[in-house]
mmCIF file of C-alpha atoms (C1' of nucleotides) in Angstrom:
data_model
loop_
_atom_site.group_PDB
_atom_site.id
_atom_site.type_symbol
_atom_site.label_atom_id
_atom_site.label_comp_id
_atom_site.label_asym_id
_atom_site.label_seq_id
_atom_site.Cartn_x
_atom_site.Cartn_y
_atom_site.Cartn_z
ATOM 1 C CA MET K 232 0.105 -0.233 0.151
ATOM 2 C CA SER K 233 3.019 2.212 0.197
ATOM 3 C CA ASP K 234 2.707 2.344 -3.649
ATOM 4 C CA LEU K 235 -0.521 4.026 -3.009
ATOM 5 C CA LEU K 236 0.902 6.509 -0.579
ATOM 6 C CA GLU K 237 3.492 7.594 -3.303
ATOM 7 C CA ARG K 238 1.177 7.754 -5.957
ATOM 8 C CA LEU K 239 -0.996 10.143 -3.575
ATOM 9 C CA ARG K 240 1.744 12.268 -2.467
ATOM 10 C CA GLY K 241 3.020 12.443 -6.010
ATOM 11 C CA ARG K 242 -0.406 14.212 -6.751
ATOM 12 C CA GLY K 243 -0.202 16.953 -4.101
ATOM 13 C CA TRP K 244 -1.695 15.114 -1.704
ATOM 14 C CA ARG K 245 -1.237 16.496 1.855
ATOM 15 C CA MET K 246 -0.088 13.438 3.922
ATOM 16 C CA THR K 247 -1.171 12.969 7.542
ATOM 17 C CA ALA K 248 -1.802 10.209 9.653
ATOM 18 C CA GLN K 249 -5.337 9.863 9.357
ATOM 19 C CA ARG K 250 -5.113 9.523 5.771
ATOM 20 C CA ARG K 251 -2.362 7.193 6.107
ATOM 21 C CA VAL K 252 -4.411 4.784 8.680
ATOM 22 C CA VAL K 253 -7.116 4.855 6.385
ATOM 23 C CA ALA K 254 -5.061 3.674 3.136
ATOM 24 C CA GLU K 255 -3.477 0.930 5.357
ATOM 25 C CA VAL K 256 -7.230 -0.130 6.319
ATOM 26 C CA LEU K 257 -8.116 -0.653 2.918
ATOM 27 C CA ASP K 258 -4.849 -2.807 1.897
ATOM 28 C CA GLY K 259 -5.226 -6.056 0.632
ATOM 29 C CA GLU K 260 -7.437 -8.322 -1.649
ATOM 30 C CA HIS K 261 -10.946 -9.109 -1.462
ATOM 31 C CA VAL K 262 -11.414 -6.107 0.709
ATOM 32 C CA HIS K 263 -14.980 -4.670 0.823
ATOM 33 C CA LEU K 264 -15.564 -2.838 3.703
ATOM 34 C CA THR K 265 -18.322 -0.076 4.549
ATOM 35 C CA ALA K 266 -17.384 3.340 5.499
ATOM 36 C CA ASP K 267 -18.459 2.287 9.209
ATOM 37 C CA GLU K 268 -16.070 -0.516 9.087
ATOM 38 C CA VAL K 269 -13.244 1.326 7.802
ATOM 39 C CA HIS K 270 -13.879 3.751 10.682
ATOM 40 C CA ALA K 271 -13.786 1.498 13.124
ATOM 41 C CA ARG K 272 -10.611 -0.182 11.986
ATOM 42 C CA ALA K 273 -8.903 3.265 11.596
ATOM 43 C CA VAL K 274 -10.123 4.028 15.282
ATOM 44 C CA ALA K 275 -8.317 1.031 16.735
ATOM 45 C CA LYS K 276 -4.908 2.382 14.998
ATOM 46 C CA LEU K 277 -5.693 6.128 15.504
ATOM 47 C CA PRO K 278 -8.197 6.755 18.426
ATOM 48 C CA GLU K 279 -8.979 10.351 17.675
ATOM 49 C CA ILE K 280 -9.830 10.206 14.050
ATOM 50 C CA SER K 281 -13.310 11.058 13.384
ATOM 51 C CA ARG K 282 -16.177 9.911 11.263
ATOM 52 C CA ALA K 283 -16.231 12.798 8.890
ATOM 53 C CA THR K 284 -12.478 12.367 8.130
ATOM 54 C CA VAL K 285 -13.283 8.801 7.042
ATOM 55 C CA TYR K 286 -15.897 9.690 4.554
ATOM 56 C CA ASN K 287 -13.729 12.590 3.397
ATOM 57 C CA THR K 288 -10.797 10.700 2.664
ATOM 58 C CA LEU K 289 -12.690 7.662 1.017
ATOM 59 C CA GLY K 290 -14.656 10.233 -1.071
ATOM 60 C CA GLU K 291 -11.153 11.464 -2.292
ATOM 61 C CA LEU K 292 -9.778 8.317 -2.896
ATOM 62 C CA VAL K 293 -12.794 7.268 -5.151
ATOM 63 C CA SER K 294 -12.417 10.696 -6.719
ATOM 64 C CA LEU K 295 -8.963 9.728 -7.332
ATOM 65 C CA GLY K 296 -9.555 6.475 -8.735
ATOM 66 C CA GLU K 297 -7.595 4.970 -6.096
ATOM 67 C CA VAL K 298 -10.758 3.019 -4.733
ATOM 68 C CA LEU K 299 -13.879 1.659 -5.926
ATOM 69 C CA GLU K 300 -17.399 2.301 -4.754
ATOM 70 C CA VAL K 301 -19.526 -0.681 -4.821
ATOM 71 C CA SER K 302 -23.262 -1.261 -3.410
ATOM 72 C CA THR K 303 -23.750 -5.055 -3.558
ATOM 73 C CA ASP K 304 -26.673 -4.574 -1.203
ATOM 74 C CA GLN K 305 -28.986 -1.640 -0.931
ATOM 75 C CA ARG K 306 -27.584 -0.574 2.662
ATOM 76 C CA ALA K 307 -24.168 0.834 3.083
ATOM 77 C CA LYS K 308 -21.735 1.523 0.228
ATOM 78 C CA ARG K 309 -18.516 -0.543 0.100
ATOM 79 C CA TYR K 310 -14.782 0.387 -0.562
ATOM 80 C CA ASP K 311 -12.875 -1.731 -2.768
ATOM 81 C CA PRO K 312 -9.041 -0.950 -3.417
ATOM 82 C CA ASN K 313 -8.748 -3.198 -6.001
ATOM 83 C CA ALA K 314 -9.293 -0.335 -8.436
ATOM 84 C CA HIS K 315 -6.489 -1.215 -11.092
ATOM 85 C CA GLN K 316 -7.896 -4.480 -12.431
ATOM 86 C CA PRO K 317 -11.467 -4.489 -13.709
ATOM 87 C CA HIS K 318 -13.499 -6.943 -11.874
ATOM 88 C CA HIS K 319 -17.226 -7.646 -11.160
ATOM 89 C CA HIS K 320 -18.430 -9.166 -7.875
ATOM 90 C CA LEU K 321 -20.007 -12.283 -6.755
ATOM 91 C CA VAL K 322 -22.059 -12.040 -3.366
ATOM 92 C CA CYS K 323 -23.373 -14.415 -0.729
ATOM 93 C CA ALA K 324 -27.165 -13.681 -0.307
ATOM 94 C CA GLN K 325 -27.222 -14.797 3.122
ATOM 95 C CA CYS K 326 -23.858 -13.606 4.797
ATOM 96 C CA GLY K 327 -23.068 -10.927 2.615
ATOM 97 C CA ALA K 328 -19.508 -12.090 1.871
ATOM 98 C CA ILE K 329 -17.886 -10.739 -1.305
ATOM 99 C CA ARG K 330 -15.423 -11.781 -3.614
ATOM 100 C CA ASP K 331 -13.895 -10.184 -6.664
ATOM 101 C CA VAL K 332 -14.344 -12.180 -9.874
ATOM 102 C CA HIS K 333 -13.690 -12.122 -13.698
ATOM 103 C CA PRO K 334 -16.278 -13.322 -16.063
ATOM 104 C CA VAL K 335 -14.908 -14.102 -19.237
ATOM 105 C CA GLY K 336 -16.495 -12.189 -22.365
ATOM 106 C CA ASN K 337 -17.340 -8.377 -22.734
ATOM 107 C CA PRO K 338 -21.269 -7.545 -21.323
ATOM 108 C CA LEU K 339 -20.839 -4.257 -22.943
ATOM 109 C CA ALA K 340 -20.679 -6.185 -26.452
ATOM 110 C CA ASP K 341 -24.021 -8.392 -25.167
ATOM 111 C CA LEU K 342 -26.195 -4.938 -25.441
ATOM 112 C CA PRO K 343 -27.622 -4.592 -29.058
ATOM 113 C CA ASP K 344 -28.001 -1.389 -30.171
ATOM 114 C CA SER K 345 -31.661 -1.779 -30.283
ATOM 115 C CA GLU K 346 -31.733 -1.788 -26.723
ATOM 116 C CA ARG K 347 -29.521 1.134 -25.975
ATOM 117 C CA PHE K 348 -32.246 3.636 -26.177
ATOM 118 C CA GLY K 349 -29.924 6.307 -27.728
ATOM 119 C CA PHE K 350 -27.694 6.055 -24.729
ATOM 120 C CA ARG K 351 -23.963 6.357 -25.128
ATOM 121 C CA VAL K 352 -22.983 3.428 -22.940
ATOM 122 C CA SER K 353 -19.745 3.497 -21.524
ATOM 123 C CA ASP K 354 -19.859 1.173 -18.064
ATOM 124 C CA VAL K 355 -21.233 -2.071 -16.846
ATOM 125 C CA GLU K 356 -21.339 -3.286 -13.563
ATOM 126 C CA VAL K 357 -22.309 -7.241 -13.124
ATOM 127 C CA THR K 358 -23.313 -8.467 -9.674
ATOM 128 C CA TYR K 359 -23.673 -12.337 -9.298
ATOM 129 C CA ARG K 360 -25.682 -13.756 -6.288
ATOM 130 C CA GLY K 361 -25.474 -16.942 -4.444
ATOM 131 C CA VAL K 362 -24.534 -18.979 -1.681
ATOM 132 C CA CYS K 363 -20.981 -19.062 -0.328
ATOM 133 C CA PRO K 364 -19.596 -22.408 0.891
ATOM 134 C CA ASN K 365 -19.861 -21.759 4.533
ATOM 135 C CA CYS K 366 -23.547 -20.591 4.205
ATOM 136 C CA ALA K 367 -24.101 -23.572 2.057
ATOM 137 C CA ALA K 368 -22.812 -26.106 4.951
ATOM 138 C CA ALA K 369 -24.900 -24.454 7.684
ATOM 139 C CA MET O 297 -52.566 -3.867 -13.215
ATOM 140 C CA SER O 298 -55.930 -5.268 -12.431
ATOM 141 C CA ASP O 299 -54.298 -8.785 -13.436
ATOM 142 C CA LEU O 300 -52.006 -7.901 -10.454
ATOM 143 C CA LEU O 301 -54.616 -7.221 -8.093
ATOM 144 C CA GLU O 302 -56.442 -10.514 -8.993
ATOM 145 C CA ARG O 303 -53.438 -12.540 -8.621
ATOM 146 C CA LEU O 304 -52.854 -11.034 -4.971
ATOM 147 C CA ARG O 305 -56.471 -11.236 -4.357
ATOM 148 C CA GLY O 306 -56.059 -15.212 -5.202
ATOM 149 C CA ARG O 307 -53.300 -15.563 -2.819
ATOM 150 C CA GLY O 308 -55.175 -14.441 -0.116
ATOM 151 C CA TRP O 309 -53.895 -10.957 0.197
ATOM 152 C CA ARG O 310 -56.706 -8.963 2.019
ATOM 153 C CA MET O 311 -57.716 -5.861 -0.246
ATOM 154 C CA THR O 312 -57.483 -2.338 0.822
ATOM 155 C CA ALA O 313 -57.672 1.016 -0.608
ATOM 156 C CA GLN O 314 -54.108 1.391 0.441
ATOM 157 C CA ARG O 315 -52.484 -1.409 -1.355
ATOM 158 C CA ARG O 316 -54.819 -0.760 -4.498
ATOM 159 C CA VAL O 317 -53.203 2.570 -4.862
ATOM 160 C CA VAL O 318 -49.894 1.313 -4.273
ATOM 161 C CA ALA O 319 -50.265 -1.424 -6.914
ATOM 162 C CA GLU O 320 -52.051 1.485 -9.319
ATOM 163 C CA VAL O 321 -49.081 3.761 -8.783
ATOM 164 C CA LEU O 322 -46.534 1.071 -10.086
ATOM 165 C CA ASP O 323 -48.443 0.188 -13.074
ATOM 166 C CA GLY O 324 -46.565 0.874 -16.452
ATOM 167 C CA GLU O 325 -43.121 0.201 -18.479
ATOM 168 C CA HIS O 326 -40.049 1.559 -17.077
ATOM 169 C CA VAL O 327 -41.532 2.492 -14.079
ATOM 170 C CA HIS O 328 -38.468 2.618 -11.301
ATOM 171 C CA LEU O 329 -40.032 4.660 -8.386
ATOM 172 C CA THR O 330 -38.352 5.091 -5.292
ATOM 173 C CA ALA O 331 -40.410 4.458 -1.993
ATOM 174 C CA ASP O 332 -40.904 8.188 -1.347
ATOM 175 C CA GLU O 333 -42.101 8.791 -4.903
ATOM 176 C CA VAL O 334 -44.715 5.831 -4.492
ATOM 177 C CA HIS O 335 -45.685 7.721 -1.237
ATOM 178 C CA ALA O 336 -46.033 10.981 -3.137
ATOM 179 C CA ARG O 337 -48.278 9.624 -5.793
ATOM 180 C CA ALA O 338 -50.053 7.492 -3.800
ATOM 181 C CA VAL O 339 -50.914 10.298 -1.366
ATOM 182 C CA ALA O 340 -52.431 11.968 -4.422
ATOM 183 C CA LYS O 341 -55.042 9.411 -4.800
ATOM 184 C CA LEU O 342 -55.375 8.756 -1.323
ATOM 185 C CA PRO O 343 -54.337 11.532 0.967
ATOM 186 C CA GLU O 344 -54.165 9.699 4.463
ATOM 187 C CA ILE O 345 -52.224 6.914 3.447
ATOM 188 C CA SER O 346 -49.033 6.475 5.808
ATOM 189 C CA ARG O 347 -45.566 6.184 5.147
ATOM 190 C CA ALA O 348 -45.002 2.881 6.850
ATOM 191 C CA THR O 349 -48.081 1.424 4.693
ATOM 192 C CA VAL O 350 -46.331 2.497 1.412
ATOM 193 C CA TYR O 351 -43.128 0.577 2.563
ATOM 194 C CA ASN O 352 -44.553 -2.350 4.049
ATOM 195 C CA THR O 353 -46.875 -2.925 0.969
ATOM 196 C CA LEU O 354 -43.675 -2.551 -1.186
ATOM 197 C CA GLY O 355 -41.916 -5.009 1.023
ATOM 198 C CA GLU O 356 -45.014 -7.598 0.486
ATOM 199 C CA LEU O 357 -45.001 -7.033 -3.017
ATOM 200 C CA VAL O 358 -41.079 -8.088 -3.358
ATOM 201 C CA SER O 359 -41.628 -10.921 -1.076
ATOM 202 C CA LEU O 360 -44.632 -12.006 -3.444
ATOM 203 C CA GLY O 361 -42.276 -11.831 -6.611
ATOM 204 C CA GLU O 362 -44.667 -9.162 -8.042
ATOM 205 C CA VAL O 363 -42.239 -6.367 -8.077
ATOM 206 C CA LEU O 364 -38.438 -6.246 -8.030
ATOM 207 C CA GLU O 365 -36.393 -4.224 -5.897
ATOM 208 C CA VAL O 366 -33.354 -2.358 -8.155
ATOM 209 C CA SER O 367 -30.718 -0.238 -6.513
ATOM 210 C CA THR O 368 -29.184 1.518 -9.444
ATOM 211 C CA ASP O 369 -27.749 4.105 -7.422
ATOM 212 C CA GLN O 370 -26.707 4.035 -3.861
ATOM 213 C CA ARG O 371 -29.450 6.119 -2.799
ATOM 214 C CA ALA O 372 -32.962 4.889 -2.416
ATOM 215 C CA LYS O 373 -33.985 1.550 -3.519
ATOM 216 C CA ARG O 374 -36.367 1.320 -6.647
ATOM 217 C CA TYR O 375 -39.414 -0.542 -7.249
ATOM 218 C CA ASP O 376 -39.867 -2.164 -10.876
ATOM 219 C CA PRO O 377 -43.013 -3.927 -11.539
ATOM 220 C CA ASN O 378 -41.503 -5.715 -14.426
ATOM 221 C CA ALA O 379 -41.008 -8.551 -12.333
ATOM 222 C CA HIS O 380 -42.235 -11.520 -14.808
ATOM 223 C CA GLN O 381 -39.695 -10.539 -17.346
ATOM 224 C CA PRO O 382 -36.248 -11.063 -16.721
ATOM 225 C CA HIS O 383 -34.414 -7.812 -17.640
ATOM 226 C CA HIS O 384 -31.321 -5.799 -16.488
ATOM 227 C CA HIS O 385 -30.934 -1.867 -16.285
ATOM 228 C CA LEU O 386 -29.382 0.891 -18.219
ATOM 229 C CA VAL O 387 -28.867 4.309 -16.023
ATOM 230 C CA CYS O 388 -28.028 7.567 -16.929
ATOM 231 C CA ALA O 389 -24.996 8.748 -14.960
ATOM 232 C CA GLN O 390 -26.279 12.435 -15.081
ATOM 233 C CA CYS O 391 -29.958 12.408 -14.621
ATOM 234 C CA GLY O 392 -30.413 8.866 -13.312
ATOM 235 C CA ALA O 393 -33.290 7.873 -16.179
ATOM 236 C CA ILE O 394 -33.572 4.178 -16.138
ATOM 237 C CA ARG O 395 -34.413 1.825 -18.883
ATOM 238 C CA ASP O 396 -35.128 -1.619 -18.837
ATOM 239 C CA VAL O 397 -32.772 -3.797 -21.261
ATOM 240 C CA HIS O 398 -32.652 -7.417 -22.641
ATOM 241 C CA PRO O 399 -28.833 -8.123 -23.738
ATOM 242 C CA VAL O 400 -28.167 -11.119 -25.648
ATOM 243 C CA GLY O 401 -26.247 -14.128 -24.186
ATOM 244 C CA ASN O 402 -26.524 -15.279 -20.393
ATOM 245 C CA PRO O 403 -23.839 -13.714 -18.049
ATOM 246 C CA LEU O 404 -24.409 -16.589 -15.508
ATOM 247 C CA ALA O 405 -22.318 -18.712 -18.097
ATOM 248 C CA ASP O 406 -19.720 -16.396 -18.534
ATOM 249 C CA LEU O 407 -18.366 -17.106 -14.826
ATOM 250 C CA PRO O 408 -15.962 -19.951 -14.993
ATOM 251 C CA ASP O 409 -16.032 -22.403 -12.209
ATOM 252 C CA SER O 410 -12.604 -21.468 -11.273
ATOM 253 C CA GLU O 411 -14.073 -17.862 -10.380
ATOM 254 C CA ARG O 412 -16.766 -19.198 -8.423
ATOM 255 C CA PHE O 413 -14.890 -19.751 -4.659
ATOM 256 C CA GLY O 414 -17.336 -22.631 -4.394
ATOM 257 C CA PHE O 415 -20.609 -20.412 -4.250
ATOM 258 C CA ARG O 416 -23.675 -22.005 -5.733
ATOM 259 C CA VAL O 417 -24.466 -18.934 -7.905
ATOM 260 C CA SER O 418 -28.041 -18.633 -9.093
ATOM 261 C CA ASP O 419 -28.478 -15.083 -10.211
ATOM 262 C CA VAL O 420 -26.815 -12.322 -11.770
ATOM 263 C CA GLU O 421 -27.691 -8.513 -12.148
ATOM 264 C CA VAL O 422 -26.428 -6.434 -15.013
ATOM 265 C CA THR O 423 -26.284 -2.410 -14.594
ATOM 266 C CA TYR O 424 -25.060 -0.483 -17.577
ATOM 267 C CA ARG O 425 -24.158 2.956 -17.154
ATOM 268 C CA GLY O 426 -24.227 5.716 -19.639
ATOM 269 C CA VAL O 427 -25.233 8.989 -20.778
ATOM 270 C CA CYS O 428 -28.794 9.742 -22.073
ATOM 271 C CA PRO O 429 -29.947 11.486 -25.235
ATOM 272 C CA ASN O 430 -31.412 14.342 -23.192
ATOM 273 C CA CYS O 431 -27.996 14.936 -20.962
ATOM 274 C CA ALA O 432 -25.948 14.310 -23.913
ATOM 275 C CA ALA O 433 -27.832 17.008 -26.100
ATOM 276 C CA ALA O 434 -27.617 19.482 -22.946
ATOM 277 C "C1'" DT A 10 14.763 26.072 12.856
ATOM 278 C "C1'" DG A 11 10.683 28.546 13.425
ATOM 279 C "C1'" DC A 12 6.867 31.313 10.650
ATOM 280 C "C1'" DT A 13 2.823 31.519 7.773
ATOM 281 C "C1'" DT A 14 -0.693 29.616 5.164
ATOM 282 C "C1'" DG A 15 -4.006 27.239 3.363
ATOM 283 C "C1'" DC A 16 -5.410 22.482 3.274
ATOM 284 C "C1'" DT A 17 -7.301 19.023 6.830
ATOM 285 C "C1'" DT A 18 -9.303 17.361 10.764
ATOM 286 C "C1'" DT A 19 -12.867 17.733 14.435
ATOM 287 C "C1'" DA A 20 -17.746 17.485 16.903
ATOM 288 C "C1'" DG A 21 -21.868 17.550 16.022
ATOM 289 C "C1'" DA A 22 -25.873 19.374 13.757
ATOM 290 C "C1'" DC A 23 -28.515 17.990 10.175
ATOM 291 C "C1'" DA A 24 -30.500 15.270 6.060
ATOM 292 C "C1'" DA A 25 -32.194 10.981 3.789
ATOM 293 C "C1'" DT A 26 -34.066 6.739 3.882
ATOM 294 C "C1'" DG A 27 -35.608 3.084 6.046
ATOM 295 C "C1'" DT A 28 -37.887 0.270 10.240
ATOM 296 C "C1'" DC A 29 -40.505 -0.664 14.523
ATOM 297 C "C1'" DT A 30 -44.153 -0.035 18.223
ATOM 298 C "C1'" DA A 31 -48.393 0.639 20.126
ATOM 299 C "C1'" DT A 32 -52.923 1.728 18.959
ATOM 300 C "C1'" DT A 33 -56.607 2.000 16.035
ATOM 301 C "C1'" DG A 34 -59.404 0.679 11.872
ATOM 302 C "C1'" DT A 35 -61.541 -2.517 8.737
ATOM 303 C "C1'" DA A 36 -62.010 -6.790 5.118
ATOM 304 C "C1'" DG A 37 -64.199 -10.530 5.053
ATOM 305 C "C1'" DG A 38 -66.107 -14.649 6.802
ATOM 306 C "C1'" DA A 39 -69.602 -16.858 10.457
ATOM 307 C "C1'" DT Y 195 -74.492 -7.868 11.305
ATOM 308 C "C1'" DC Y 196 -70.605 -9.111 14.309
ATOM 309 C "C1'" DC Y 197 -65.895 -10.625 15.154
ATOM 310 C "C1'" DT Y 198 -61.393 -11.366 14.723
ATOM 311 C "C1'" DA Y 199 -57.534 -11.091 12.744
ATOM 312 C "C1'" DC Y 200 -54.959 -8.806 9.497
ATOM 313 C "C1'" DA Y 201 -53.837 -4.231 7.946
ATOM 314 C "C1'" DA Y 202 -52.906 0.995 8.785
ATOM 315 C "C1'" DT Y 203 -51.879 4.869 11.177
ATOM 316 C "C1'" DA Y 204 -48.485 8.390 13.583
ATOM 317 C "C1'" DG Y 205 -44.175 9.031 15.108
ATOM 318 C "C1'" DA Y 206 -40.406 7.692 17.285
ATOM 319 C "C1'" DC Y 207 -36.097 5.406 16.400
ATOM 320 C "C1'" DA Y 208 -32.018 3.323 13.535
ATOM 321 C "C1'" DT Y 209 -28.506 3.775 9.841
ATOM 322 C "C1'" DT Y 210 -25.840 5.986 6.483
ATOM 323 C "C1'" DG Y 211 -24.137 10.047 4.929
ATOM 324 C "C1'" DT Y 212 -23.369 15.351 4.627
ATOM 325 C "C1'" DC Y 213 -22.569 19.884 6.028
ATOM 326 C "C1'" DT Y 214 -20.277 23.784 8.978
ATOM 327 C "C1'" DA Y 215 -17.466 26.514 11.869
ATOM 328 C "C1'" DA Y 216 -13.595 26.549 14.721
ATOM 329 C "C1'" DA Y 217 -9.229 24.630 15.646
ATOM 330 C "C1'" DG Y 218 -4.916 22.136 14.232
ATOM 331 C "C1'" DC Y 219 -1.373 21.009 11.428
ATOM 332 C "C1'" DA Y 220 1.747 19.736 6.987
ATOM 333 C "C1'" DA Y 221 4.820 21.306 3.853
ATOM 334 C "C1'" DG Y 222 7.239 25.098 1.716
ATOM 335 C "C1'" DC Y 223 10.012 29.016 2.886
ATOM 336 C "C1'" DA Y 224 12.790 32.836 5.269
#
DNA sequence: TGCTTGCTTTAGACAATGTCTATTGTAGGA
DNA sequence: TCCTACAATAGACATTGTCTAAAGCAAGCA
């Protein structure tokens, strides 16, 4: 994640303890935390960090394209640090577990012109739903 | 939409003025209202209907499979009465307009076993994003 | 090193969306 | 027509996110 910090510094981001902590919390594979979860983990590392700062920082990371915002349920948004490799999501309908997945094919090509209603279509988001091994066993 | 009312009555749904009004509001093609919008339109027809009743009724319609819940933005859920024909959505990134679309192909088949992480995958939701003709012209 | 400046953080109020509860109302069958 | 169980109501409450005004501090510069 120090790559990320370097990139951000290079873009003129003022480095603060709070921002460093948020970036650290978001490190890893298959990480999809809500803002509140990010806040909870950030507080564990830096007790005086405020909720507003976490929201601000997440918003900035999204604007900079370093983190993706995904809404796999209709509750809180989740933040996905795996922004540099295009991917979709597979969600457990029971426990909410999320995995990054890479389907074959290009869904954008699967939308015929006749189904585009004159839109300039630029992006597609695919969410698979199912039951994870843990929940299936239970 | 009287089809819907008939089906519901057949399932033992107790018919009330409130439920009829909610069902009427949801009639049509490319209808994707938020709960609040449904409430506003319902109030226009039946001023004393309460917010809780609208939420309850929408929830019941979703449970019965008569209406789909879609979250195309991360704000309010939207309710789609077109539940009996599988489809996906195309959303304008600027104004939020939504169209029902029917891509060719089956995205479920595009997810290799190696990308299923042991999940039993049963469903897929595809959201296309772009700019609608109106917004492109502006 | 020690200013200075403007960006950043903070606490908490506020807003939007959704859920729950206790009470009152009523649809539909006996 | 009456009863009873289901439905509707008002409003409190919960969750998630946004905004504001004041205080703090990173980083450039003397």
